[in-house]
Amino acid sequence: NAQVARAKWKQRLYKVGESIARLSVARGSGDNHGTHTTDEAFRPSHGHRFSGLERSGFGEIFAATPYDAMGGTYNSTTTANGMREGASGVIVVGGGYTPAAYKGFILDIDYFLYQAERIRRGPRTLGMEWDLKLRYHIQDYFSMAFTAAYFKAGKALNPANARATKYAFEIAGRF
């Protein structure tokens, strides 16, 4: 099974404008390691994992869904869920803040903490991630965004606590 809960608070601040705070929690059940013949992990066959060519999930780099985490682990695992052998299910806790726009520029700041829901032995922390996104919209037709993301792997994913950084510049138009 899996659960996702999101909350958002919009508040108009005096002389500044509208700011947004957000919180998200997601959990997907992992495999019970006591049953060797049955895999109880939540893995839907048609789950939402991609938005176009990009991963869609919690975080720019790790992009975790309640059932897998492929971002940053493409070459380090051969398991179906993208995590190390013995780890399954994902728990994500995230928080973010978007201050009021300044001259049309919008800044999003997000933090995510990832843990394995079940693990055979050892630590459960998969990692943590900071995401910064600076956006600019011209009406509803054109937008630009610059993204900077920093991911630090946890002991359950990489015992050496590997790190990854992502920078992206995106231009989008609607016609």
PDB file of C-alpha atoms in Angstrom:
ATOM      1  CA  ASN A   1       0.000   0.000   0.000  1.00  0.00           C
ATOM      2  CA  ALA A   2       1.042   3.623  -0.312  1.00  0.00           C
ATOM      3  CA  GLN A   3      -0.019   6.955   1.141  1.00  0.00           C
ATOM      4  CA  VAL A   4       0.755  10.519   0.083  1.00  0.00           C
ATOM      5  CA  ALA A   5      -0.262  13.624   2.038  1.00  0.00           C
ATOM      6  CA  ARG A   6       0.456  17.198   0.989  1.00  0.00           C
ATOM      7  CA  ALA A   7      -0.397  20.479   2.668  1.00  0.00           C
ATOM      8  CA  LYS A   8       0.080  24.039   1.440  1.00  0.00           C
ATOM      9  CA  TRP A   9      -0.357  27.333   3.250  1.00  0.00           C
ATOM     10  CA  LYS A  10      -0.668  30.593   1.279  1.00  0.00           C
ATOM     11  CA  GLN A  11      -0.298  33.800   3.234  1.00  0.00           C
ATOM     12  CA  ARG A  12      -0.360  37.387   2.028  1.00  0.00           C
ATOM     13  CA  LEU A  13       2.397  39.279   3.860  1.00  0.00           C
ATOM     14  CA  TYR A  14       2.143  43.009   4.483  1.00  0.00           C
ATOM     15  CA  LYS A  15       3.956  45.036   1.767  1.00  0.00           C
ATOM     16  CA  VAL A  16       5.643  41.916   0.415  1.00  0.00           C
ATOM     17  CA  GLY A  17       3.005  39.796  -1.276  1.00  0.00           C
ATOM     18  CA  GLU A  18       1.872  36.201  -1.143  1.00  0.00           C
ATOM     19  CA  SER A  19       4.237  33.533   0.213  1.00  0.00           C
ATOM     20  CA  ILE A  20       3.675  29.782   0.226  1.00  0.00           C
ATOM     21  CA  ALA A  21       4.818  27.108   2.706  1.00  0.00           C
ATOM     22  CA  ARG A  22       4.367  23.433   1.889  1.00  0.00           C
ATOM     23  CA  LEU A  23       4.790  20.053   3.560  1.00  0.00           C
ATOM     24  CA  SER A  24       4.627  16.595   2.013  1.00  0.00           C
ATOM     25  CA  VAL A  25       4.813  13.072   3.406  1.00  0.00           C
ATOM     26  CA  ALA A  26       4.788   9.892   1.321  1.00  0.00           C
ATOM     27  CA  ARG A  27       5.142   6.246   2.260  1.00  0.00           C
ATOM     28  CA  GLY A  28       5.137   3.045   0.235  1.00  0.00           C
ATOM     29  CA  SER A  29       5.161  -0.374   1.862  1.00  0.00           C
ATOM     30  CA  GLY A  30       8.277  -2.448   1.517  1.00  0.00           C
ATOM     31  CA  ASP A  31       8.875  -6.179   1.296  1.00  0.00           C
ATOM     32  CA  ASN A  32       8.553  -8.243   4.465  1.00  0.00           C
ATOM     33  CA  HIS A  33      11.939  -9.967   4.636  1.00  0.00           C
ATOM     34  CA  GLY A  34      10.477 -12.805   6.718  1.00  0.00           C
ATOM     35  CA  THR A  35       8.543 -14.201   3.737  1.00  0.00           C
ATOM     36  CA  HIS A  36      11.074 -15.418   1.191  1.00  0.00           C
ATOM     37  CA  THR A  37       8.628 -16.552  -1.501  1.00  0.00           C
ATOM     38  CA  THR A  38       6.374 -13.485  -1.636  1.00  0.00           C
ATOM     39  CA  ASP A  39       7.281  -9.870  -2.397  1.00  0.00           C
ATOM     40  CA  GLU A  40       4.835  -7.596  -0.539  1.00  0.00           C
ATOM     41  CA  ALA A  41       6.407  -4.308  -1.680  1.00  0.00           C
ATOM     42  CA  PHE A  42       4.093  -1.764  -3.291  1.00  0.00           C
ATOM     43  CA  ARG A  43       4.951  -1.635  -7.016  1.00  0.00           C
ATOM     44  CA  PRO A  44       2.044  -0.505  -9.198  1.00  0.00           C
ATOM     45  CA  SER A  45       2.338  -1.446 -12.856  1.00  0.00           C
ATOM     46  CA  HIS A  46       1.059   1.948 -14.050  1.00  0.00           C
ATOM     47  CA  GLY A  47       2.351   4.330 -11.377  1.00  0.00           C
ATOM     48  CA  HIS A  48       3.188   7.949 -12.238  1.00  0.00           C
ATOM     49  CA  ARG A  49       6.990   7.984 -12.525  1.00  0.00           C
ATOM     50  CA  PHE A  50       7.741  10.290 -15.452  1.00  0.00           C
ATOM     51  CA  SER A  51       6.727  13.725 -16.691  1.00  0.00           C
ATOM     52  CA  GLY A  52       7.846  13.670 -20.294  1.00  0.00           C
ATOM     53  CA  LEU A  53      11.440  12.451 -20.282  1.00  0.00           C
ATOM     54  CA  GLU A  54      12.160  13.539 -16.694  1.00  0.00           C
ATOM     55  CA  ARG A  55      11.494  11.574 -13.532  1.00  0.00           C
ATOM     56  CA  SER A  56       8.484  12.806 -11.584  1.00  0.00           C
ATOM     57  CA  GLY A  57       8.786  12.418  -7.848  1.00  0.00           C
ATOM     58  CA  PHE A  58       9.936  14.078  -4.645  1.00  0.00           C
ATOM     59  CA  GLY A  59      13.201  15.902  -5.321  1.00  0.00           C
ATOM     60  CA  GLU A  60      15.028  16.985  -8.466  1.00  0.00           C
ATOM     61  CA  ILE A  61      17.840  14.415  -8.216  1.00  0.00           C
ATOM     62  CA  PHE A  62      16.517  11.455  -6.216  1.00  0.00           C
ATOM     63  CA  ALA A  63      12.971  11.881  -7.588  1.00  0.00           C
ATOM     64  CA  ALA A  64      11.515   9.307  -5.195  1.00  0.00           C
ATOM     65  CA  THR A  65       8.009   7.950  -5.516  1.00  0.00           C
ATOM     66  CA  PRO A  66       6.387   5.884  -2.740  1.00  0.00           C
ATOM     67  CA  TYR A  67       7.592   2.728  -4.497  1.00  0.00           C
ATOM     68  CA  ASP A  68      10.951   3.484  -6.107  1.00  0.00           C
ATOM     69  CA  ALA A  69      13.850   5.893  -6.205  1.00  0.00           C
ATOM     70  CA  MET A  70      15.786   5.928  -9.409  1.00  0.00           C
ATOM     71  CA  GLY A  71      17.413   9.353  -9.450  1.00  0.00           C
ATOM     72  CA  GLY A  72      21.109   9.264  -8.589  1.00  0.00           C
ATOM     73  CA  THR A  73      21.223   5.453  -8.431  1.00  0.00           C
ATOM     74  CA  TYR A  74      21.079   4.452 -12.104  1.00  0.00           C
ATOM     75  CA  ASN A  75      24.434   2.650 -12.164  1.00  0.00           C
ATOM     76  CA  SER A  76      24.630   1.432  -8.584  1.00  0.00           C
ATOM     77  CA  THR A  77      21.809  -1.112  -8.423  1.00  0.00           C
ATOM     78  CA  THR A  78      19.985  -3.749 -10.413  1.00  0.00           C
ATOM     79  CA  THR A  79      16.922  -3.999  -8.159  1.00  0.00           C
ATOM     80  CA  ALA A  80      13.409  -3.161  -9.377  1.00  0.00           C
ATOM     81  CA  ASN A  81      13.034  -0.280  -6.926  1.00  0.00           C
ATOM     82  CA  GLY A  82      16.404   1.368  -7.658  1.00  0.00           C
ATOM     83  CA  MET A  83      17.723   0.854  -4.121  1.00  0.00           C
ATOM     84  CA  ARG A  84      20.385  -1.453  -2.721  1.00  0.00           C
ATOM     85  CA  GLU A  85      19.550  -5.120  -2.209  1.00  0.00           C
ATOM     86  CA  GLY A  86      17.560  -5.628   1.003  1.00  0.00           C
ATOM     87  CA  ALA A  87      15.976  -2.158   1.061  1.00  0.00           C
ATOM     88  CA  SER A  88      12.410  -1.575  -0.142  1.00  0.00           C
ATOM     89  CA  GLY A  89       9.566   0.845   0.277  1.00  0.00           C
ATOM     90  CA  VAL A  90      10.212   4.566   0.492  1.00  0.00           C
ATOM     91  CA  ILE A  91       9.335   7.142   3.141  1.00  0.00           C
ATOM     92  CA  VAL A  92       9.704  10.788   2.083  1.00  0.00           C
ATOM     93  CA  VAL A  93       9.265  13.838   4.297  1.00  0.00           C
ATOM     94  CA  GLY A  94       9.619  17.183   2.578  1.00  0.00           C
ATOM     95  CA  GLY A  95       9.113  20.835   3.275  1.00  0.00           C
ATOM     96  CA  GLY A  96       9.393  23.929   1.170  1.00  0.00           C
ATOM     97  CA  TYR A  97       8.929  27.659   1.026  1.00  0.00           C
ATOM     98  CA  THR A  98       8.213  30.088  -1.803  1.00  0.00           C
ATOM     99  CA  PRO A  99       8.662  33.714  -0.747  1.00  0.00           C
ATOM    100  CA  ALA A 100       6.716  36.461  -2.481  1.00  0.00           C
ATOM    101  CA  ALA A 101       7.777  37.110  -6.089  1.00  0.00           C
ATOM    102  CA  TYR A 102      10.314  39.863  -6.695  1.00  0.00           C
ATOM    103  CA  LYS A 103       9.919  41.702 -10.023  1.00  0.00           C
ATOM    104  CA  GLY A 104       8.323  38.588 -11.512  1.00  0.00           C
ATOM    105  CA  PHE A 105      11.022  36.171 -10.285  1.00  0.00           C
ATOM    106  CA  ILE A 106       9.811  33.322  -8.072  1.00  0.00           C
ATOM    107  CA  LEU A 107      12.157  31.323  -5.800  1.00  0.00           C
ATOM    108  CA  ASP A 108      11.231  27.817  -4.579  1.00  0.00           C
ATOM    109  CA  ILE A 109      13.255  26.274  -1.728  1.00  0.00           C
ATOM    110  CA  ASP A 110      12.628  22.595  -0.878  1.00  0.00           C
ATOM    111  CA  TYR A 111      14.182  20.017   1.443  1.00  0.00           C
ATOM    112  CA  PHE A 112      13.544  16.252   1.345  1.00  0.00           C
ATOM    113  CA  LEU A 113      14.568  13.429   3.676  1.00  0.00           C
ATOM    114  CA  TYR A 114      14.383   9.862   2.303  1.00  0.00           C
ATOM    115  CA  GLN A 115      14.278   6.586   4.250  1.00  0.00           C
ATOM    116  CA  ALA A 116      13.707   2.962   3.324  1.00  0.00           C
ATOM    117  CA  GLU A 117      10.440   1.644   4.745  1.00  0.00           C
ATOM    118  CA  ARG A 118      11.972  -1.793   5.316  1.00  0.00           C
ATOM    119  CA  ILE A 119      15.563  -2.885   5.338  1.00  0.00           C
ATOM    120  CA  ARG A 120      17.125  -6.264   5.955  1.00  0.00           C
ATOM    121  CA  ARG A 121      19.838  -4.864   8.253  1.00  0.00           C
ATOM    122  CA  GLY A 122      21.704  -1.641   8.869  1.00  0.00           C
ATOM    123  CA  PRO A 123      20.640   1.995   8.619  1.00  0.00           C
ATOM    124  CA  ARG A 124      17.435   3.071   6.845  1.00  0.00           C
ATOM    125  CA  THR A 125      18.430   6.544   5.628  1.00  0.00           C
ATOM    126  CA  LEU A 126      18.538   6.764   1.835  1.00  0.00           C
ATOM    127  CA  GLY A 127      19.599  10.414   1.769  1.00  0.00           C
ATOM    128  CA  MET A 128      18.633  14.073   1.873  1.00  0.00           C
ATOM    129  CA  GLU A 129      18.209  16.715  -0.785  1.00  0.00           C
ATOM    130  CA  TRP A 130      18.028  20.513  -1.110  1.00  0.00           C
ATOM    131  CA  ASP A 131      16.386  21.992  -4.231  1.00  0.00           C
ATOM    132  CA  LEU A 132      16.412  25.637  -5.314  1.00  0.00           C
ATOM    133  CA  LYS A 133      14.457  26.794  -8.341  1.00  0.00           C
ATOM    134  CA  LEU A 134      14.302  30.328  -9.726  1.00  0.00           C
ATOM    135  CA  ARG A 135      11.366  30.800 -12.131  1.00  0.00           C
ATOM    136  CA  TYR A 136      10.170  33.616 -14.370  1.00  0.00           C
ATOM    137  CA  HIS A 137       6.863  33.532 -16.255  1.00  0.00           C
ATOM    138  CA  ILE A 138       5.760  35.753 -19.137  1.00  0.00           C
ATOM    139  CA  GLN A 139       1.985  35.505 -19.035  1.00  0.00           C
ATOM    140  CA  ASP A 140       0.844  31.904 -19.577  1.00  0.00           C
ATOM    141  CA  TYR A 141       2.858  31.366 -22.753  1.00  0.00           C
ATOM    142  CA  PHE A 142       6.547  31.439 -21.868  1.00  0.00           C
ATOM    143  CA  SER A 143       8.589  30.489 -18.810  1.00  0.00           C
ATOM    144  CA  MET A 144      12.221  30.124 -17.812  1.00  0.00           C
ATOM    145  CA  ALA A 145      13.639  28.292 -14.809  1.00  0.00           C
ATOM    146  CA  PHE A 146      17.065  27.705 -13.308  1.00  0.00           C
ATOM    147  CA  THR A 147      17.395  24.782 -10.902  1.00  0.00           C
ATOM    148  CA  ALA A 148      20.182  23.888  -8.488  1.00  0.00           C
ATOM    149  CA  ALA A 149      19.872  20.670  -6.474  1.00  0.00           C
ATOM    150  CA  TYR A 150      22.167  19.010  -3.929  1.00  0.00           C
ATOM    151  CA  PHE A 151      21.757  15.364  -2.858  1.00  0.00           C
ATOM    152  CA  LYS A 152      23.696  13.515  -0.145  1.00  0.00           C
ATOM    153  CA  ALA A 153      23.244   9.746  -0.097  1.00  0.00           C
ATOM    154  CA  GLY A 154      22.519   8.029   3.212  1.00  0.00           C
ATOM    155  CA  LYS A 155      24.169   4.889   4.563  1.00  0.00           C
ATOM    156  CA  ALA A 156      21.366   2.621   3.294  1.00  0.00           C
ATOM    157  CA  LEU A 157      21.993   3.769  -0.284  1.00  0.00           C
ATOM    158  CA  ASN A 158      25.735   4.363  -0.305  1.00  0.00           C
ATOM    159  CA  PRO A 159      27.957   3.658   2.730  1.00  0.00           C
ATOM    160  CA  ALA A 160      30.458   6.285   1.502  1.00  0.00           C
ATOM    161  CA  ASN A 161      27.752   9.003   1.632  1.00  0.00           C
ATOM    162  CA  ALA A 162      28.178   9.971  -2.021  1.00  0.00           C
ATOM    163  CA  ARG A 163      27.012  13.395  -3.136  1.00  0.00           C
ATOM    164  CA  ALA A 164      25.426  14.656  -6.337  1.00  0.00           C
ATOM    165  CA  THR A 165      24.725  18.123  -7.675  1.00  0.00           C
ATOM    166  CA  LYS A 166      22.408  19.083 -10.511  1.00  0.00           C
ATOM    167  CA  TYR A 167      22.123  22.348 -12.387  1.00  0.00           C
ATOM    168  CA  ALA A 168      19.458  22.827 -15.032  1.00  0.00           C
ATOM    169  CA  PHE A 169      18.187  25.670 -17.203  1.00  0.00           C
ATOM    170  CA  GLU A 170      14.765  25.205 -18.745  1.00  0.00           C
ATOM    171  CA  ILE A 171      12.821  27.250 -21.269  1.00  0.00           C
ATOM    172  CA  ALA A 172       9.194  26.354 -22.009  1.00  0.00           C
ATOM    173  CA  GLY A 173       6.582  27.794 -24.320  1.00  0.00           C
ATOM    174  CA  ARG A 174       2.868  27.064 -24.786  1.00  0.00           C
ATOM    175  CA  PHE A 175       1.097  27.727 -28.053  1.00  0.00           C
TER     176      PHE A 175
END
